[in-house]
Amino acid sequence: MKLHTKYFSELDVITFFKIAKARVDIFVVEQNCAYPELDEVDQDANTLHIYALDDEGQIAMYARCYPKGSDCIAIGRVIVSQSHRGKGYATLLMQECLAKCDAVWPDKNIELSAQTHLINFYASLGFEQISDSYLEDGIPHTDMKLNKKAS
């Protein structure tokens, strides 16, 4: 499955619709969270949208990477569609996100707000827990960080 990386201005309307629909299907419907899923980060000129389409042309996996403040990059909205889970795609997606972050923002640390049940997954990629668990939209989350700067 081929991963694509595009800035918002490079996304065609059909692809962005597919991305938005997949995110709403998972974060709003599947996880039963009523919140404004689309935000200003989506259209920011510096946000990278990383995704893959399956054989039917639907979103198989997606994440976005974007500057958060002056000293770090955030990875968020990480999804793998239901029909593609359990096949290692989350690891593939996150490895691509990390590679793109390193290429575009080589000296920045990377942070994410992990759903708490996924702490071990993100830890396997080198992320360290930097907060206690907290509720975000009714789901336990934990902040995690990948330190790239030399100490």
mmCIF file of C-alpha atoms in Angstrom:
data_model
loop_
_atom_site.group_PDB
_atom_site.id
_atom_site.type_symbol
_atom_site.label_atom_id
_atom_site.label_comp_id
_atom_site.label_asym_id
_atom_site.label_seq_id
_atom_site.Cartn_x
_atom_site.Cartn_y
_atom_site.Cartn_z
ATOM 1 C CA MET A 1 0.000 0.000 0.000
ATOM 2 C CA LYS A 2 1.518 3.303 -1.095
ATOM 3 C CA LEU A 3 1.734 6.150 1.399
ATOM 4 C CA HIS A 4 1.255 9.695 0.137
ATOM 5 C CA THR A 5 2.423 12.893 1.835
ATOM 6 C CA LYS A 6 0.824 16.174 0.872
ATOM 7 C CA TYR A 7 0.321 19.656 2.206
ATOM 8 C CA PHE A 8 -3.300 20.846 2.381
ATOM 9 C CA SER A 9 -2.891 22.954 -0.771
ATOM 10 C CA GLU A 10 -1.832 19.812 -2.664
ATOM 11 C CA LEU A 11 -4.854 17.719 -1.646
ATOM 12 C CA ASP A 12 -7.675 17.509 -4.152
ATOM 13 C CA VAL A 13 -11.188 17.948 -2.779
ATOM 14 C CA ILE A 14 -12.129 14.260 -3.215
ATOM 15 C CA THR A 15 -9.086 13.052 -1.268
ATOM 16 C CA PHE A 16 -9.655 15.542 1.533
ATOM 17 C CA PHE A 17 -13.308 14.474 1.702
ATOM 18 C CA LYS A 18 -12.200 10.824 2.041
ATOM 19 C CA ILE A 19 -9.742 11.774 4.792
ATOM 20 C CA ALA A 20 -12.353 13.832 6.660
ATOM 21 C CA LYS A 21 -14.957 11.085 6.345
ATOM 22 C CA ALA A 22 -12.556 8.412 7.616
ATOM 23 C CA ARG A 23 -11.601 10.556 10.610
ATOM 24 C CA VAL A 24 -15.225 11.332 11.455
ATOM 25 C CA ASP A 25 -16.185 7.655 11.032
ATOM 26 C CA ILE A 26 -13.526 6.627 13.551
ATOM 27 C CA PHE A 27 -13.186 9.494 16.029
ATOM 28 C CA VAL A 28 -16.773 10.757 16.125
ATOM 29 C CA VAL A 29 -18.924 7.730 15.245
ATOM 30 C CA GLU A 30 -16.907 4.630 16.235
ATOM 31 C CA GLN A 31 -15.480 6.206 19.404
ATOM 32 C CA ASN A 32 -18.728 8.045 20.143
ATOM 33 C CA CYS A 33 -17.116 11.479 20.648
ATOM 34 C CA ALA A 34 -19.057 14.546 19.674
ATOM 35 C CA TYR A 35 -16.416 17.197 19.025
ATOM 36 C CA PRO A 36 -15.294 19.409 16.117
ATOM 37 C CA GLU A 37 -13.110 16.881 14.270
ATOM 38 C CA LEU A 38 -11.975 19.280 11.551
ATOM 39 C CA ASP A 39 -9.892 22.224 12.722
ATOM 40 C CA GLU A 40 -7.538 24.954 11.564
ATOM 41 C CA VAL A 41 -4.563 22.577 11.720
ATOM 42 C CA ASP A 42 -5.935 20.745 8.673
ATOM 43 C CA GLN A 43 -5.593 23.784 6.413
ATOM 44 C CA ASP A 44 -2.367 25.173 7.888
ATOM 45 C CA ALA A 45 0.255 25.561 5.169
ATOM 46 C CA ASN A 46 2.813 23.619 7.253
ATOM 47 C CA THR A 47 0.660 20.572 8.043
ATOM 48 C CA LEU A 48 1.631 17.334 6.325
ATOM 49 C CA HIS A 49 -1.201 14.904 5.584
ATOM 50 C CA ILE A 50 0.085 11.332 5.305
ATOM 51 C CA TYR A 51 -2.318 8.704 3.995
ATOM 52 C CA ALA A 52 -2.822 5.554 1.965
ATOM 53 C CA LEU A 53 -5.778 4.487 -0.133
ATOM 54 C CA ASP A 54 -6.891 0.873 -0.317
ATOM 55 C CA ASP A 55 -7.818 -0.999 -3.512
ATOM 56 C CA GLU A 56 -11.319 0.487 -3.382
ATOM 57 C CA GLY A 57 -9.929 4.028 -3.176
ATOM 58 C CA GLN A 58 -10.890 4.544 0.476
ATOM 59 C CA ILE A 59 -8.590 5.758 3.262
ATOM 60 C CA ALA A 60 -6.766 2.781 4.777
ATOM 61 C CA MET A 61 -4.594 4.855 7.126
ATOM 62 C CA TYR A 62 -3.958 8.505 7.873
ATOM 63 C CA ALA A 63 -2.065 10.872 10.185
ATOM 64 C CA ARG A 64 -1.105 14.509 10.167
ATOM 65 C CA CYS A 65 2.161 16.117 11.270
ATOM 66 C CA TYR A 66 2.473 19.801 12.073
ATOM 67 C CA PRO A 67 4.545 22.358 14.001
ATOM 68 C CA LYS A 68 3.295 22.832 17.554
ATOM 69 C CA GLY A 69 4.871 25.899 19.039
ATOM 70 C CA SER A 70 8.437 26.801 18.209
ATOM 71 C CA ASP A 71 10.265 23.713 19.399
ATOM 72 C CA CYS A 72 8.242 20.614 18.567
ATOM 73 C CA ILE A 73 6.194 18.796 15.977
ATOM 74 C CA ALA A 74 2.917 17.049 16.716
ATOM 75 C CA ILE A 75 1.601 13.877 15.147
ATOM 76 C CA GLY A 76 -2.139 13.518 15.428
ATOM 77 C CA ARG A 77 -5.377 12.111 14.074
ATOM 78 C CA VAL A 78 -3.646 8.746 13.586
ATOM 79 C CA ILE A 79 -6.097 6.231 12.150
ATOM 80 C CA VAL A 80 -6.217 2.839 10.508
ATOM 81 C CA SER A 81 -9.617 1.942 9.092
ATOM 82 C CA GLN A 82 -11.397 -1.022 10.671
ATOM 83 C CA SER A 83 -10.896 -3.337 7.713
ATOM 84 C CA HIS A 84 -7.128 -2.751 7.748
ATOM 85 C CA ARG A 85 -6.411 -3.134 11.461
ATOM 86 C CA GLY A 86 -4.176 -5.904 12.775
ATOM 87 C CA LYS A 87 -1.980 -5.939 9.662
ATOM 88 C CA GLY A 88 0.914 -3.766 10.873
ATOM 89 C CA TYR A 89 -0.272 -0.647 9.070
ATOM 90 C CA ALA A 90 -0.158 1.525 12.190
ATOM 91 C CA THR A 91 3.560 0.818 12.533
ATOM 92 C CA LEU A 92 4.134 1.480 8.838
ATOM 93 C CA LEU A 93 2.201 4.750 9.071
ATOM 94 C CA MET A 94 4.035 5.943 12.168
ATOM 95 C CA GLN A 95 7.431 5.053 10.694
ATOM 96 C CA GLU A 96 6.537 7.171 7.661
ATOM 97 C CA CYS A 97 5.404 10.032 9.907
ATOM 98 C CA LEU A 98 8.678 9.906 11.820
ATOM 99 C CA ALA A 99 10.708 9.831 8.598
ATOM 100 C CA LYS A 100 8.803 12.817 7.172
ATOM 101 C CA CYS A 101 9.137 14.765 10.427
ATOM 102 C CA ASP A 102 12.865 14.070 10.441
ATOM 103 C CA ALA A 103 13.208 15.210 6.819
ATOM 104 C CA VAL A 104 11.107 18.383 7.147
ATOM 105 C CA TRP A 105 11.861 19.335 10.760
ATOM 106 C CA PRO A 106 15.162 17.575 11.599
ATOM 107 C CA ASP A 107 15.926 19.374 14.860
ATOM 108 C CA LYS A 108 12.491 19.294 16.460
ATOM 109 C CA ASN A 109 11.185 16.910 19.095
ATOM 110 C CA ILE A 110 7.960 15.087 18.275
ATOM 111 C CA GLU A 111 4.933 14.924 20.570
ATOM 112 C CA LEU A 112 1.584 13.218 20.454
ATOM 113 C CA SER A 113 -1.475 12.786 22.603
ATOM 114 C CA ALA A 114 -1.891 9.011 22.687
ATOM 115 C CA GLN A 115 -5.054 7.237 23.616
ATOM 116 C CA THR A 116 -3.839 5.676 26.850
ATOM 117 C CA HIS A 117 -4.467 2.102 25.729
ATOM 118 C CA LEU A 118 -1.897 2.709 22.948
ATOM 119 C CA ILE A 119 1.003 3.808 25.184
ATOM 120 C CA ASN A 120 2.914 0.550 24.620
ATOM 121 C CA PHE A 121 2.522 0.846 20.855
ATOM 122 C CA TYR A 122 3.972 4.363 20.802
ATOM 123 C CA ALA A 123 6.673 3.383 23.317
ATOM 124 C CA SER A 124 7.767 0.665 20.866
ATOM 125 C CA LEU A 125 8.507 3.510 18.416
ATOM 126 C CA GLY A 126 10.647 5.390 20.943
ATOM 127 C CA PHE A 127 8.080 7.703 22.528
ATOM 128 C CA GLU A 128 8.209 8.337 26.273
ATOM 129 C CA GLN A 129 5.275 9.190 28.489
ATOM 130 C CA ILE A 130 5.415 12.812 29.692
ATOM 131 C CA SER A 131 2.057 13.181 31.444
ATOM 132 C CA ASP A 132 -0.387 11.304 33.584
ATOM 133 C CA SER A 133 -3.517 10.006 31.910
ATOM 134 C CA TYR A 134 -6.247 12.622 31.378
ATOM 135 C CA LEU A 135 -9.656 12.658 29.742
ATOM 136 C CA GLU A 136 -9.953 14.263 26.318
ATOM 137 C CA ASP A 137 -13.432 14.105 24.833
ATOM 138 C CA GLY A 138 -14.263 11.322 27.289
ATOM 139 C CA ILE A 139 -11.338 9.086 26.260
ATOM 140 C CA PRO A 140 -8.207 8.597 28.418
ATOM 141 C CA HIS A 141 -5.131 10.121 26.750
ATOM 142 C CA THR A 142 -1.473 10.435 27.719
ATOM 143 C CA ASP A 143 1.052 12.909 26.295
ATOM 144 C CA MET A 144 4.165 11.314 24.826
ATOM 145 C CA LYS A 145 7.383 12.717 23.389
ATOM 146 C CA LEU A 146 10.154 11.507 21.116
ATOM 147 C CA ASN A 147 13.303 13.436 21.945
ATOM 148 C CA LYS A 148 15.423 13.998 18.855
ATOM 149 C CA LYS A 149 17.657 16.756 20.160
ATOM 150 C CA ALA A 150 21.015 15.749 21.559
ATOM 151 C CA SER A 151 21.121 16.236 25.320
#
